[in-house]
XYZ file of C-alpha atoms in Angstrom:
580
model
C 74.084 145.997 81.922
C 76.257 148.801 82.906
C 78.629 150.793 80.668
C 81.470 149.436 82.716
C 80.601 145.843 81.643
C 80.187 146.924 78.085
C 83.719 148.407 78.078
C 85.528 145.328 79.072
C 88.328 144.752 76.530
C 90.100 143.374 74.566
C 87.639 141.179 72.861
C 88.236 137.710 71.469
C 86.839 136.722 68.116
C 83.305 135.104 68.227
C 83.445 131.388 68.140
C 80.686 129.156 66.961
C 80.194 125.808 68.568
C 77.999 123.513 66.364
C 76.464 120.327 67.586
C 77.154 117.344 65.259
C 75.339 114.007 65.370
C 71.546 113.822 65.869
C 71.750 110.004 65.627
C 69.486 107.809 67.795
C 72.367 105.379 68.612
C 73.289 102.200 66.719
C 71.950 101.745 63.094
C 70.316 98.564 62.192
C 73.485 97.261 60.319
C 75.485 97.959 63.637
C 72.819 96.169 65.595
C 73.023 93.152 63.459
C 76.786 93.288 63.593
C 76.780 93.474 67.335
C 74.396 90.462 67.547
C 76.559 88.336 65.269
C 79.689 89.184 67.359
C 77.883 88.118 70.538
C 77.222 84.695 68.877
C 80.726 84.518 67.582
C 82.223 85.263 71.168
C 80.194 82.330 72.567
C 81.394 79.959 69.928
C 83.919 77.014 70.378
C 86.184 78.683 67.552
C 86.537 81.923 69.542
C 87.368 79.870 72.623
C 90.358 78.389 70.478
C 91.450 81.857 69.646
C 91.920 82.763 73.216
C 94.343 79.849 73.834
C 97.931 80.682 74.039
C 100.958 80.672 76.251
C 100.279 80.138 80.071
C 101.970 83.043 81.960
C 103.824 81.849 85.079
C 103.929 85.189 86.959
C 103.170 88.958 86.537
C 106.152 91.036 85.587
C 105.179 93.680 88.039
C 102.236 94.664 90.278
C 102.184 98.578 90.375
C 100.245 100.049 93.304
C 96.812 101.514 92.824
C 97.141 105.259 92.624
C 93.597 106.093 93.836
C 92.105 105.751 97.348
C 89.252 103.526 98.094
C 86.282 103.862 100.445
C 86.984 102.296 103.768
C 83.333 101.940 104.524
C 82.772 99.827 101.539
C 85.898 97.902 102.378
C 84.548 97.230 105.995
C 81.448 95.889 104.648
C 83.258 93.489 102.322
C 85.356 92.232 105.269
C 82.037 91.696 107.141
C 80.602 89.717 104.134
C 78.693 92.263 102.251
C 79.053 93.860 98.858
C 77.582 97.329 99.233
C 77.232 100.028 96.494
C 74.639 102.522 95.573
C 72.439 101.563 98.518
C 72.321 97.864 97.528
C 73.810 95.195 99.681
C 74.453 91.395 98.676
C 75.921 88.888 101.174
C 78.989 87.295 99.903
C 78.423 84.044 101.801
C 77.678 81.304 99.315
C 77.031 84.057 96.611
C 76.411 82.997 93.070
C 77.523 86.047 90.887
C 75.454 84.932 88.064
C 72.344 84.774 90.219
C 72.545 88.329 91.526
C 69.775 90.463 90.218
C 70.542 94.089 90.405
C 70.570 97.183 88.025
C 73.171 97.286 85.361
C 75.231 100.127 87.073
C 75.619 97.907 90.159
C 76.585 94.744 88.159
C 79.163 96.805 86.283
C 80.725 97.736 89.577
C 80.580 94.121 90.684
C 82.244 92.593 87.691
C 84.730 95.388 87.202
C 86.179 94.418 90.582
C 86.470 98.116 91.418
C 85.654 97.222 95.105
C 89.258 95.689 95.291
C 90.279 99.422 95.787
C 87.846 99.899 98.645
C 89.041 96.550 100.372
C 92.600 97.733 100.041
C 91.624 100.838 102.007
C 90.508 98.763 105.001
C 92.489 95.398 104.929
C 96.272 94.502 104.355
C 97.194 92.059 101.816
C 96.966 89.063 104.220
C 93.747 89.707 105.653
C 92.279 90.855 102.270
C 93.535 87.859 100.244
C 91.783 85.579 102.751
C 88.473 87.069 101.797
C 89.125 87.966 98.062
C 90.667 84.732 96.753
C 87.620 82.454 97.418
C 85.441 85.140 95.690
C 87.755 85.344 92.610
C 87.983 81.622 92.428
C 84.095 81.451 92.481
C 83.971 84.147 89.780
C 86.250 82.343 87.473
C 83.983 79.098 88.026
C 80.907 81.019 86.693
C 82.709 83.381 83.943
C 85.401 81.241 82.476
C 83.665 81.932 79.139
C 82.119 84.911 77.394
C 79.349 86.704 79.096
C 77.738 89.907 77.624
C 78.122 92.017 80.733
C 81.105 90.561 82.617
C 83.145 90.283 79.417
C 82.088 93.679 77.964
C 85.173 95.434 76.862
C 85.075 98.422 79.144
C 84.127 96.211 82.259
C 86.765 93.663 81.344
C 89.324 96.335 80.826
C 88.693 97.817 84.264
C 88.727 94.422 85.827
C 92.161 93.574 84.277
C 93.594 96.833 85.681
C 92.063 96.134 89.129
C 93.334 92.454 89.206
C 96.885 93.481 88.240
C 97.281 96.594 90.527
C 95.706 94.597 93.392
C 97.591 91.216 92.529
C 98.757 90.659 96.175
C 95.125 90.375 97.131
C 94.281 87.707 94.552
C 97.644 85.887 93.957
C 98.883 85.215 97.445
C 97.640 81.719 97.717
C 100.111 78.894 97.690
C 97.585 76.830 95.754
C 99.350 76.497 92.354
C 96.226 75.409 90.589
C 94.401 78.429 91.741
C 97.240 80.796 90.776
C 97.622 79.247 87.415
C 93.849 79.816 86.755
C 94.066 83.440 87.691
C 97.158 84.042 85.418
C 95.645 82.140 82.475
C 92.309 84.069 82.857
C 94.385 87.366 82.697
C 95.914 86.247 79.316
C 92.727 84.835 77.882
C 90.747 87.986 78.678
C 93.502 90.126 77.392
C 93.307 88.229 74.063
C 89.600 88.842 74.039
C 90.234 92.519 74.342
C 92.521 92.466 71.365
C 89.502 91.623 69.206
C 86.808 93.758 71.021
C 88.399 96.927 72.482
C 88.046 99.142 69.465
C 84.437 97.794 68.891
C 83.516 99.490 72.030
C 81.289 102.659 71.778
C 83.600 105.766 71.651
C 84.371 107.668 74.849
C 85.188 106.603 78.368
C 84.115 102.984 77.599
C 86.684 102.553 74.807
C 89.399 104.406 76.691
C 88.863 101.952 79.602
C 88.996 98.804 77.260
C 92.198 100.076 75.442
C 93.944 101.159 78.636
C 93.181 97.819 80.053
C 94.549 96.034 77.026
C 97.776 98.171 77.139
C 98.436 97.326 80.842
C 97.440 93.678 80.382
C 100.148 93.343 77.676
C 102.835 95.283 79.712
C 102.390 93.212 82.820
C 102.186 89.669 81.416
C 105.061 87.650 79.967
C 104.661 87.457 76.261
C 102.215 90.230 76.072
C 104.407 92.696 73.986
C 102.066 92.599 70.925
C 99.005 93.228 73.170
C 100.779 96.131 74.695
C 101.731 97.652 71.410
C 98.193 97.176 70.080
C 96.671 98.502 73.178
C 98.969 101.633 73.014
C 97.986 102.442 69.411
C 94.255 101.887 70.140
C 94.362 104.007 73.205
C 95.921 106.780 71.296
C 93.245 106.536 68.622
C 90.554 106.588 71.368
C 92.154 109.578 72.927
C 92.308 111.620 69.657
C 88.732 110.860 68.888
C 87.263 111.773 72.196
C 89.535 114.550 73.762
C 88.979 117.928 72.080
C 91.758 120.342 71.116
C 91.444 122.327 74.228
C 91.363 119.425 76.596
C 87.588 118.956 76.810
C 85.796 115.789 76.043
C 83.101 115.024 73.415
C 80.640 114.220 76.131
C 81.116 117.542 77.740
C 81.167 115.831 81.285
C 83.779 117.029 83.483
C 83.348 113.893 85.755
C 84.267 111.752 82.740
C 87.290 114.099 81.983
C 88.484 113.328 85.531
C 88.005 109.525 85.028
C 90.018 109.540 81.778
C 92.830 111.485 83.547
C 92.811 108.916 86.361
C 93.015 106.071 83.788
C 95.935 107.687 81.783
C 97.895 108.397 85.087
C 97.463 104.658 85.838
C 98.748 103.697 82.438
C 101.641 106.078 82.954
C 102.524 104.616 86.230
C 102.729 101.130 84.695
C 104.801 102.562 81.828
C 107.256 103.929 84.302
C 107.155 100.625 86.431
C 108.411 98.809 83.248
C 110.742 101.445 82.338
C 109.118 101.682 78.949
C 108.844 104.705 76.628
C 105.868 106.863 77.298
C 103.667 107.077 74.250
C 103.481 110.630 72.894
C 99.672 110.531 72.640
C 99.489 109.796 76.360
C 101.616 112.734 77.304
C 99.771 115.012 74.934
C 96.284 114.013 76.407
C 97.381 114.472 79.981
C 98.729 117.991 79.094
C 95.452 118.962 77.573
C 93.105 117.421 80.131
C 94.629 119.203 83.180
C 94.091 122.892 82.283
C 90.572 122.035 80.985
C 89.705 120.349 84.180
C 91.033 123.256 86.240
C 88.772 125.425 84.205
C 85.610 123.795 85.419
C 86.618 123.759 89.111
C 84.718 126.280 91.428
C 85.952 127.733 94.532
C 85.029 124.806 96.793
C 87.556 122.714 94.694
C 84.787 120.605 93.188
C 83.900 120.193 89.678
C 80.904 122.052 88.055
C 77.925 119.694 88.002
C 77.027 119.438 84.217
C 76.155 116.854 81.601
C 75.620 113.842 83.886
C 78.726 114.605 86.135
C 78.432 115.347 89.863
C 80.932 117.267 92.017
C 83.261 114.390 92.331
C 85.598 113.772 95.311
C 87.688 116.855 95.554
C 90.508 114.916 97.256
C 90.734 112.566 94.258
C 90.753 115.626 91.910
C 93.508 117.298 93.728
C 95.491 114.084 93.861
C 94.981 113.533 90.050
C 95.922 117.077 89.279
C 99.110 117.000 91.513
C 100.200 113.382 90.075
C 99.833 114.786 86.554
C 102.709 117.167 86.931
C 101.059 119.659 84.695
C 101.185 123.272 86.103
C 99.237 125.031 83.423
C 96.604 127.597 84.641
C 92.842 126.836 84.372
C 91.381 127.152 80.928
C 89.214 130.181 80.762
C 87.877 130.419 77.163
C 86.893 126.830 76.044
C 86.616 127.355 72.286
C 86.194 123.640 71.620
C 84.887 122.358 74.982
C 82.396 125.237 75.348
C 82.908 126.169 79.056
C 83.617 129.801 79.899
C 85.380 130.598 83.136
C 85.152 134.023 84.776
C 87.325 134.836 87.789
C 87.575 137.878 90.009
C 88.703 138.137 93.651
C 87.238 135.066 95.486
C 84.360 134.725 92.950
C 84.244 132.063 90.135
C 81.525 131.557 87.422
C 81.525 128.650 85.045
C 79.137 129.085 82.045
C 78.087 126.322 79.820
C 78.391 128.038 76.555
C 78.420 125.122 74.162
C 75.767 122.853 72.491
C 74.906 119.474 73.869
C 77.199 116.592 72.966
C 76.532 114.446 69.893
C 73.902 111.725 70.088
C 76.206 108.682 70.553
C 77.726 110.297 73.672
C 74.704 112.017 75.027
C 73.116 109.338 77.156
C 73.779 111.173 80.293
C 74.141 114.703 79.074
C 71.963 117.627 80.240
C 69.657 120.109 78.348
C 71.266 123.107 80.190
C 72.769 125.254 77.665
C 73.983 128.587 78.962
C 73.454 127.629 82.511
C 76.018 128.781 84.937
C 77.393 127.907 88.389
C 78.726 130.690 90.600
C 80.828 130.402 93.888
C 82.177 132.850 96.358
C 85.104 131.229 98.130
C 84.066 127.950 99.447
C 80.336 128.538 99.019
C 78.314 127.747 95.930
C 75.918 130.745 95.489
C 74.164 129.501 92.247
C 74.363 125.883 91.121
C 72.708 123.416 88.692
C 70.892 120.709 90.557
C 73.480 118.275 89.683
C 73.690 114.672 89.086
C 76.547 112.119 89.496
C 77.343 109.172 87.250
C 78.709 107.020 90.117
C 76.071 107.553 92.727
C 72.854 105.904 93.875
C 70.979 108.280 91.475
C 72.032 105.967 88.570
C 69.358 103.651 90.055
C 66.507 106.142 89.870
C 65.837 106.791 86.126
C 62.864 109.218 86.795
C 65.092 111.486 88.997
C 67.880 111.222 86.475
C 65.601 112.582 83.828
C 64.363 115.455 86.091
C 68.089 116.396 86.762
C 68.806 116.500 82.903
C 65.911 118.872 82.149
C 66.583 122.646 81.479
C 64.510 123.556 84.541
C 67.161 121.817 86.753
C 69.832 124.380 85.501
C 70.390 127.974 86.140
C 69.465 129.320 82.883
C 66.388 130.556 80.913
C 63.524 128.280 79.936
C 60.641 129.007 77.628
C 57.213 127.482 78.432
C 58.686 124.988 80.848
C 60.266 123.213 77.634
C 63.688 121.740 77.400
C 65.973 123.671 75.125
C 67.058 120.285 73.623
C 64.770 117.383 73.607
C 65.557 114.347 75.813
C 64.454 111.199 73.910
C 62.943 108.107 75.614
C 66.118 106.094 74.916
C 68.145 108.715 76.790
C 69.938 110.407 74.116
C 69.471 114.094 73.269
C 67.415 115.032 70.180
C 66.749 118.308 68.346
C 67.129 121.665 69.974
C 70.339 123.661 70.421
C 72.373 123.162 67.326
C 74.746 126.328 67.490
C 76.101 128.419 70.307
C 77.959 131.705 69.579
C 80.218 133.190 72.290
C 82.336 136.416 72.509
C 84.571 136.925 75.485
C 86.113 140.360 76.486
C 88.654 140.792 79.331
C 90.317 143.689 80.930
C 91.574 144.655 84.321
C 88.107 145.789 85.280
C 86.298 142.540 84.542
C 85.308 139.830 82.168
C 82.216 139.906 79.936
C 80.951 136.866 77.971
C 78.217 137.349 75.300
C 76.694 134.103 74.215
C 73.714 133.090 72.309
C 71.826 129.791 71.465
C 69.215 128.557 68.920
C 67.481 125.867 70.834
C 64.012 127.654 70.972
C 64.025 129.081 67.549
C 62.139 126.312 65.863
C 59.432 126.028 68.479
C 59.004 129.557 69.638
C 60.969 131.787 67.171
C 63.428 133.130 69.884
C 67.235 132.869 70.317
C 68.258 132.977 73.926
C 71.076 135.555 74.441
C 72.912 135.612 77.598
C 75.534 138.235 78.777
C 77.409 137.755 81.975
C 79.972 140.266 83.614
C 82.145 139.601 86.650
C 84.066 142.557 88.103
C 87.771 142.140 88.667
C 87.354 142.243 92.530
C 84.602 139.589 92.263
C 82.068 141.689 94.113
C 79.793 142.602 91.305
C 78.316 139.852 89.185
C 75.592 140.737 86.683
C 73.800 139.382 83.767
C 71.301 140.138 81.047
C 68.992 137.441 79.519
C 67.353 138.320 76.124
C 64.675 136.595 73.975
C 65.812 137.747 70.473
C 63.300 137.241 67.446
C 64.955 135.121 65.102
C 65.155 135.569 61.298
C 63.936 131.995 61.127
C 60.808 133.040 63.170
C 58.571 131.656 60.366
C 59.589 128.198 61.821
C 57.954 128.815 65.047
C 55.261 126.385 66.034
C 53.552 128.705 68.487
C 52.408 131.538 66.251
C 52.415 135.153 67.311
C 51.206 134.941 70.803
C 53.246 135.793 73.891
C 55.294 132.996 75.381
C 56.063 132.337 79.106
C 59.467 132.226 80.326
C 61.386 131.602 83.612
C 64.999 132.258 84.492
C 66.066 130.088 87.359
C 68.892 130.622 89.776
C 69.116 127.447 91.921
C 70.912 128.291 95.137
C 73.613 126.414 96.715
C 73.262 124.454 100.012
C 72.823 126.436 103.282
C 71.942 129.808 101.479
C 69.093 131.709 103.142
C 67.137 133.757 100.574
C 64.740 136.631 101.761
C 62.717 138.559 99.154
C 62.891 142.290 99.363
C 59.752 144.358 100.168
C 59.517 145.560 96.382
C 59.669 141.972 95.206
C 62.377 142.894 92.768
C 65.334 141.345 94.721
C 66.495 139.154 97.421
C 69.149 139.067 100.157
C 71.247 135.994 100.180
C 72.854 134.982 103.492
C 75.710 132.472 102.838
C 77.084 130.047 105.467
C 79.639 132.074 107.383
C 77.558 135.295 107.264
C 78.544 136.731 103.737
C 75.495 138.579 102.161
C 74.880 139.005 98.670
C 72.212 141.293 97.289
C 70.426 140.110 94.326
C 68.315 142.605 92.036
C 66.213 142.165 88.959
C 64.368 144.200 86.344
C 62.062 143.005 83.614
C 60.389 140.065 85.241
C 58.611 139.035 88.575
C 60.490 137.473 91.229
C 59.804 134.448 93.407
C 61.535 132.266 95.933
C 60.748 128.558 95.354
C 61.876 125.160 96.611
C 64.652 123.300 94.792
C 66.914 120.522 95.249
C 70.582 119.867 94.908
C 72.772 116.635 94.725
C 75.863 117.041 97.026
C 79.279 115.481 96.595
C 78.125 112.247 98.234
C 75.253 111.933 95.673
C 72.578 112.777 98.288
C 69.417 114.849 97.670
C 69.414 117.976 99.754
C 66.645 120.607 99.851
C 67.451 124.065 98.788
C 65.797 126.993 97.170
C 65.803 128.861 93.949
C 65.092 132.375 92.708
C 62.698 132.345 89.809
C 62.187 135.359 87.291
C 59.099 134.957 85.333
C 57.612 136.934 82.526
C 55.872 136.925 79.132
C 57.756 137.504 75.800
C 55.860 139.227 73.028
C 56.796 138.885 69.266
C 59.296 141.590 69.851
C 61.204 139.715 72.493
C 62.098 140.368 76.083
C 64.960 141.720 78.296
C 65.688 140.779 81.839
C 68.422 142.366 83.827
C 69.757 141.082 87.230
C 72.752 141.408 89.458
C 74.494 139.846 92.405
C 76.405 142.336 94.643
C 78.368 141.347 97.767
C 77.897 143.469 100.826
C 80.939 145.811 101.206
C 80.596 145.743 104.904
C 82.123 142.286 105.313
């Protein structure tokens, strides 16, 4: 890299991010406990515990803050439940007889589709369709069911039923209305016992948020509301990091949590109650961290199981938060580094993968980056998306989680962190060290990870520099022999490596005559010149998952080489044409 890049100053202290938790999920004791609780929840005694005062009304029905999908709403009004490419007719439907993947059934039983219906139909039209379905659902799921009554699904369902109460409680049939209100109370009582037994993370936050809202909106629910508020604060403190990132390192989950907390806050305001300090603190931390992983197209960076997310929902959430803090640039705890200059933005994943218990959708893409020029993504990761049809294609999900699906260096086509058969991440990257330097001239980030040390004897060191005007973005990738090289399983022979730069949608790549560079033409005509030194260059097919979760054909630049025992160095650069 240039002297100009090396002189960026001042330098922040180096920070080490260490991965904790190589567990494989639940222990045998935890599995036994889970099985015993399932038996308990099906018991007659548990049914007695759920008895209590019959509420006669809701204390309020706050509006839903989040827009639904009118297309899904239209399908519902036409008699079809459509999600993730699967369509089920509602005529004569038996919910318990539906055979569909778990992700689809979670959507069904959470009643998240009420939001979509509300985007298409008013209360009168919508209620005529929804109330018979709710009545049918109550007839089948009055008692515990492992999925339909799972704490996170139940918590979300309670929030949907209560914020869309006009769609499910408009009937003059007092028996039906009483059954719905009693179900709200019984399911809330069940959440009291199960919310904090839910796995940590987004699922527990959904459960505890649902418990709090349930207690606040039903007469006699004060104790549930208090318990829910305390449990929610504990769940947030456990999962949200000091700089606003989350333990799963998935920006899309961050957005989902922010939306949940803003929903809770709206209910608190509706009831004229005091906002819990932990709720305010979590929102204040989440917003700058989320802004830090937004690229120039106003979409989130696609990392660790998250897709681009709907930018309009993201913008709405950030505005509703009322937090005006600037984007987080140096994610000391979350592990993301943001480089900005002119109209260019780079987001670097400079942290280890998340702990095993929250890594089921995480990616093995350490030191990968995404790079945008204005509204165009120039370099991307192939992406993913938790709430798309991709969730129904396990093989493709595994491909998208691999290191090769990210814009980073890969040795011998091997993931930097192992992806186990059960979906969790295993051994690999355990430590990432990052140093950031900033000046008026530009930003330099120097980071190194140890994911290939044990298997190949090399650390991967990546240095990225973005000039202040955003027209010069360059990097250096090094394979550095480790002092722990004796652990290498490969021995002294050369090892093959590839550095991949997956290109954004619509970018036309043309290799230069010397095969050491490429011209990249962006939609709209902007041209970037890519050059490389220290490896051979090829342009190959790739794919990208867009904001709607669709697979799109794209290209990638691949730099390939062989690393001897002494290591290897590859320099590369992107420069925007000054003629534009």
